[in-house]
Amino acid sequence: LSLKRSRPRPAQRHAEVHCLLQVPVLEALSEAEILVVELADVGPGFSWAEPCSRGCMQLLMKYGVRQGSWTDGRGGLVTRPFRHEPELDVPACTFEGTSRLSCDAISERACLDIAEKLRQEKEGLPAWGMEELAEEGVEAVAEARRRRPLSLRGQVFPLPPRKRSTKYADA
């Protein structure tokens, strides 16, 4: 696993990766199933929660999760079988490739997290617990906020300057 930068960018961790990091042994998932639920932003309900192509679906397939179910955004569940692909090169399919995911911070972070988990498994260390992962996330957010000025937070693209209307200038 190679890094394109000397220091990984902060990125959100998707629920599927969060779940995989807590499994005692990744290689033991051959008949596992996963349920992904996403709460709606507004009001009671659920949003569409299908595993994304930014590494989540690929990691589930690589480590042998047999089937996935997720909320469909209309009060139901969608269930789909996954094809086990143990030789799948997830970095090449995502952030290291030439597709639209090239240099994607979320897929890169997912691959780095899983690589670290595999290293810990090899050393006989226990899987991360939910509290440890949540604490790590809080620390990452605090670090990102320290590095970004308040005036830049929340901006995705710089907004172009507004053109002044001359429609009422003569009135």
XYZ file of N, CA, C and O in Angstrom, residues 83-168:
344
model
N -20.107 -11.059 -4.170
C -19.194 -12.054 -4.731
C -17.861 -11.945 -3.985
O -17.288 -10.858 -3.894
N -17.364 -13.041 -3.437
C -16.096 -13.033 -2.711
C -14.947 -12.930 -3.710
O -14.816 -13.778 -4.596
N -14.124 -11.897 -3.568
C -12.977 -11.685 -4.443
C -11.729 -11.441 -3.600
O -11.289 -10.299 -3.445
N -11.133 -12.514 -3.041
C -10.006 -12.346 -2.122
C -8.763 -11.719 -2.750
O -7.937 -11.150 -2.035
N -8.628 -11.788 -4.058
C -7.449 -11.217 -4.720
C -7.657 -9.775 -5.174
O -6.779 -9.183 -5.811
N -8.790 -9.192 -4.860
C -9.121 -7.837 -5.301
C -8.110 -6.835 -4.749
O -7.839 -6.806 -3.554
N -7.547 -6.023 -5.632
C -6.600 -4.973 -5.243
C -7.412 -3.693 -5.023
O -7.653 -2.928 -5.951
N -7.840 -3.482 -3.787
C -8.733 -2.360 -3.478
C -8.086 -1.006 -3.772
O -8.719 -0.156 -4.402
N -6.824 -0.757 -3.384
C -6.237 0.543 -3.729
C -6.235 0.812 -5.237
O -6.552 1.917 -5.676
N -5.909 -0.203 -6.035
C -5.874 -0.009 -7.496
C -7.261 0.268 -8.052
O -7.403 0.982 -9.047
N -8.294 -0.282 -7.422
C -9.679 -0.049 -7.871
C -10.203 1.305 -7.421
O -11.232 1.751 -7.906
N -9.532 1.908 -6.469
C -10.052 3.156 -5.908
C -9.040 4.288 -6.048
O -8.800 4.749 -7.148
N -8.409 4.701 -4.971
C -7.608 5.925 -4.975
C -6.308 5.859 -5.767
O -5.813 6.886 -6.213
N -5.730 4.670 -5.970
C -4.480 4.575 -6.736
C -4.725 4.421 -8.229
O -3.797 4.508 -9.012
N -5.955 4.180 -8.612
C -6.283 3.965 -10.023
C -6.413 5.257 -10.805
O -6.112 6.344 -10.314
N -6.878 5.120 -12.017
C -7.043 6.287 -12.890
C -8.519 6.652 -13.066
O -8.841 7.499 -13.879
N -9.380 6.023 -12.289
C -10.811 6.301 -12.398
C -11.145 7.615 -11.707
O -10.274 8.337 -11.233
N -12.438 7.874 -11.587
C -12.890 9.098 -10.922
C -12.495 9.120 -9.450
O -12.527 10.154 -8.803
N -12.092 7.977 -8.903
C -11.700 7.894 -7.500
C -10.217 8.148 -7.275
O -9.734 8.054 -6.148
N -9.493 8.468 -8.329
C -8.068 8.734 -8.200
C -7.839 9.815 -7.144
O -8.471 10.865 -7.173
N -6.969 9.527 -6.187
C -6.616 10.439 -5.093
C -7.766 10.702 -4.128
O -7.752 11.685 -3.403
N -8.775 9.837 -4.082
C -9.914 10.017 -3.190
C -9.497 9.771 -1.745
O -8.981 8.698 -1.412
N -9.710 10.760 -0.882
C -9.271 10.673 0.507
C -10.030 9.611 1.296
O -9.457 8.949 2.171
N -11.314 9.423 1.011
C -12.102 8.454 1.777
C -11.642 7.029 1.489
O -11.449 6.230 2.408
N -11.436 6.700 0.206
C -10.992 5.341 -0.112
C -9.556 5.109 0.357
O -9.218 4.014 0.819
N -8.725 6.121 0.285
C -7.352 5.980 0.765
C -7.341 5.733 2.276
O -6.654 4.852 2.771
N -8.143 6.500 3.004
C -8.224 6.328 4.457
C -8.743 4.933 4.814
O -8.240 4.281 5.729
N -9.746 4.445 4.070
C -10.294 3.110 4.316
C -9.212 2.048 4.135
O -9.063 1.145 4.970
N -8.442 2.157 3.071
C -7.377 1.178 2.805
C -6.275 1.253 3.861
O -5.753 0.218 4.299
N -5.928 2.456 4.290
C -4.918 2.609 5.335
C -5.397 2.019 6.659
O -4.645 1.359 7.371
N -6.661 2.263 6.985
C -7.226 1.714 8.215
C -7.197 0.183 8.202
O -6.829 -0.457 9.189
N -7.586 -0.405 7.072
C -7.607 -1.872 6.973
C -6.187 -2.427 7.002
O -5.932 -3.460 7.636
N -5.246 -1.750 6.348
C -3.848 -2.201 6.385
C -3.319 -2.183 7.828
O -2.622 -3.108 8.252
N -3.674 -1.152 8.575
C -3.253 -1.073 9.979
C -3.903 -2.179 10.798
O -3.274 -2.788 11.658
N -5.171 -2.460 10.529
C -5.867 -3.541 11.231
C -5.179 -4.883 10.959
O -4.968 -5.682 11.879
N -4.839 -5.138 9.699
C -4.158 -6.393 9.351
C -2.802 -6.499 10.040
O -2.399 -7.571 10.481
N -2.099 -5.369 10.152
C -0.814 -5.358 10.850
C -1.013 -5.716 12.317
O -0.279 -6.525 12.888
N -2.052 -5.139 12.933
C -2.329 -5.428 14.340
C -2.728 -6.894 14.539
O -2.325 -7.519 15.522
N -3.513 -7.429 13.605
C -3.886 -8.851 13.683
C -2.641 -9.728 13.646
O -2.526 -10.695 14.401
N -1.718 -9.392 12.748
C -0.497 -10.182 12.587
C 0.330 -10.184 13.872
O 0.974 -11.174 14.206
N 0.290 -9.064 14.594
C 1.038 -8.953 15.847
C 0.261 -9.520 17.034
O 0.736 -9.455 18.171
N -0.948 -10.046 16.781
C -1.744 -10.644 17.845
C -2.471 -9.645 18.723
O -2.924 -9.993 19.814
N -2.589 -8.411 18.268
C -3.284 -7.390 19.044
C -4.794 -7.513 18.831
O -5.241 -7.944 17.773
N -5.587 -7.126 19.813
C -7.043 -7.225 19.660
C -7.578 -6.187 18.678
O -6.925 -5.177 18.398
N -8.778 -6.447 18.168
C -9.439 -5.498 17.264
C -9.777 -4.229 18.029
O -9.937 -4.243 19.248
N -9.889 -3.126 17.305
C -10.297 -1.875 17.928
C -11.726 -2.001 18.429
O -12.565 -2.664 17.822
N -12.024 -1.329 19.507
C -13.388 -1.260 20.014
C -14.072 0.001 19.502
O -13.422 0.912 18.976
N -15.374 0.058 19.641
C -16.129 1.210 19.167
C -15.662 2.498 19.843
O -15.546 3.534 19.200
N -15.373 2.434 21.137
C -14.940 3.627 21.860
C -13.610 4.148 21.323
O -13.424 5.354 21.162
N -12.685 3.246 21.042
C -11.380 3.654 20.500
C -11.539 4.323 19.138
O -10.907 5.343 18.861
N -12.373 3.743 18.283
C -12.570 4.313 16.953
C -13.256 5.676 17.030
O -12.894 6.605 16.300
N -14.229 5.809 17.915
C -14.916 7.096 18.070
C -13.957 8.149 18.616
O -13.941 9.295 18.143
N -13.129 7.770 19.577
C -12.153 8.705 20.141
C -11.157 9.153 19.071
O -10.805 10.328 18.988
N -10.722 8.215 18.249
C -9.804 8.546 17.156
C -10.449 9.535 16.188
O -9.813 10.462 15.709
N -11.736 9.343 15.914
C -12.457 10.253 15.030
C -12.552 11.649 15.600
O -12.369 12.645 14.894
N -12.802 11.754 16.886
C -12.869 13.063 17.551
C -11.518 13.765 17.450
O -11.440 14.965 17.166
N -10.450 13.018 17.664
C -9.101 13.596 17.572
C -8.801 14.066 16.146
O -8.206 15.122 15.952
N -9.221 13.294 15.143
C -8.979 13.674 13.749
C -9.739 14.948 13.385
O -9.214 15.814 12.689
N -10.960 15.071 13.870
C -11.747 16.282 13.598
C -11.087 17.484 14.255
O -10.962 18.556 13.640
N -10.661 17.341 15.495
C -10.001 18.447 16.195
C -8.733 18.868 15.463
O -8.470 20.068 15.306
N -7.961 17.897 14.989
C -6.736 18.204 14.234
C -7.059 18.937 12.938
O -6.403 19.911 12.574
N -8.082 18.493 12.230
C -8.466 19.148 10.975
C -8.915 20.578 11.235
O -8.585 21.486 10.462
N -9.644 20.792 12.306
C -10.102 22.153 12.629
C -8.939 23.059 12.994
O -8.963 24.251 12.699
N -7.929 22.516 13.655
C -6.760 23.336 14.009
C -6.009 23.797 12.765
O -5.432 24.870 12.751
N -6.020 22.976 11.729
C -5.257 23.298 10.521
C -5.993 24.193 9.547
O -5.375 24.789 8.679
N -7.323 24.287 9.651
C -8.099 25.069 8.693
C -8.652 26.319 9.356
O -9.290 26.234 10.395
N -8.443 27.471 8.769
C -9.018 28.693 9.336
C -10.544 28.616 9.338
O -11.147 27.980 8.478
N -11.164 29.266 10.313
C -12.622 29.258 10.413
C -13.298 29.730 9.136
O -14.349 29.235 8.755
N -12.691 30.674 8.441
C -13.309 31.225 7.241
C -13.405 30.215 6.108
O -14.191 30.386 5.184
N -12.627 29.109 6.165
C -12.639 28.116 5.091
C -13.487 26.898 5.405
O -13.774 26.097 4.532
N -13.894 26.724 6.650
C -14.650 25.537 7.032
C -15.992 25.492 6.329
O -16.701 26.484 6.234
N -16.323 24.335 5.839
C -17.614 24.141 5.195
C -17.631 24.476 3.721
O -18.590 24.197 3.034
N -16.564 25.084 3.204
C -16.527 25.403 1.784
C -16.008 24.206 1.011
O -15.014 23.604 1.386
N -16.676 23.877 -0.058
C -16.220 22.794 -0.900
C -15.499 23.361 -2.113
O -14.416 22.956 -2.462
N -16.097 24.322 -2.741
C -15.497 24.981 -3.889
C -15.521 26.483 -3.635
O -16.492 26.994 -3.079
N -14.501 27.211 -4.055
C -14.572 28.657 -3.889
C -15.711 29.205 -4.753
O -15.890 28.779 -5.886
N -16.462 30.096 -4.189
C -17.570 30.689 -4.929
C -17.052 31.793 -5.836
O -16.226 32.603 -5.414
N -17.531 31.859 -7.072
C -17.100 32.950 -7.950
C -17.694 34.255 -7.449
O -18.755 34.266 -6.815
N -17.033 35.383 -7.747
C -17.592 36.662 -7.313
C -18.939 36.903 -7.999
O -19.122 36.528 -9.155
N -19.860 37.484 -7.255
C -21.172 37.783 -7.826
C -21.077 38.965 -8.769
O -20.378 39.940 -8.507
N -21.807 38.849 -9.844
C -21.880 39.968 -10.777
C -22.927 40.929 -10.243
O -24.013 40.525 -9.850
N -22.583 42.166 -10.229
C -23.530 43.173 -9.743
C -24.547 43.467 -10.827
O -24.203 43.683 -11.976
N -25.770 43.458 -10.412
C -26.838 43.749 -11.348
C -26.895 45.239 -11.618
O -26.820 46.062 -10.707
N -27.024 45.610 -12.879
C -27.160 47.030 -13.249
C -28.618 47.351 -13.552
O -28.938 48.465 -13.942
N -29.474 46.379 -13.319
C -30.880 46.535 -13.641
C -31.532 47.707 -12.890
O -32.316 48.454 -13.454
N -31.195 47.879 -11.624
C -31.800 48.944 -10.818
C -30.827 50.085 -10.516
O -31.112 50.941 -9.721
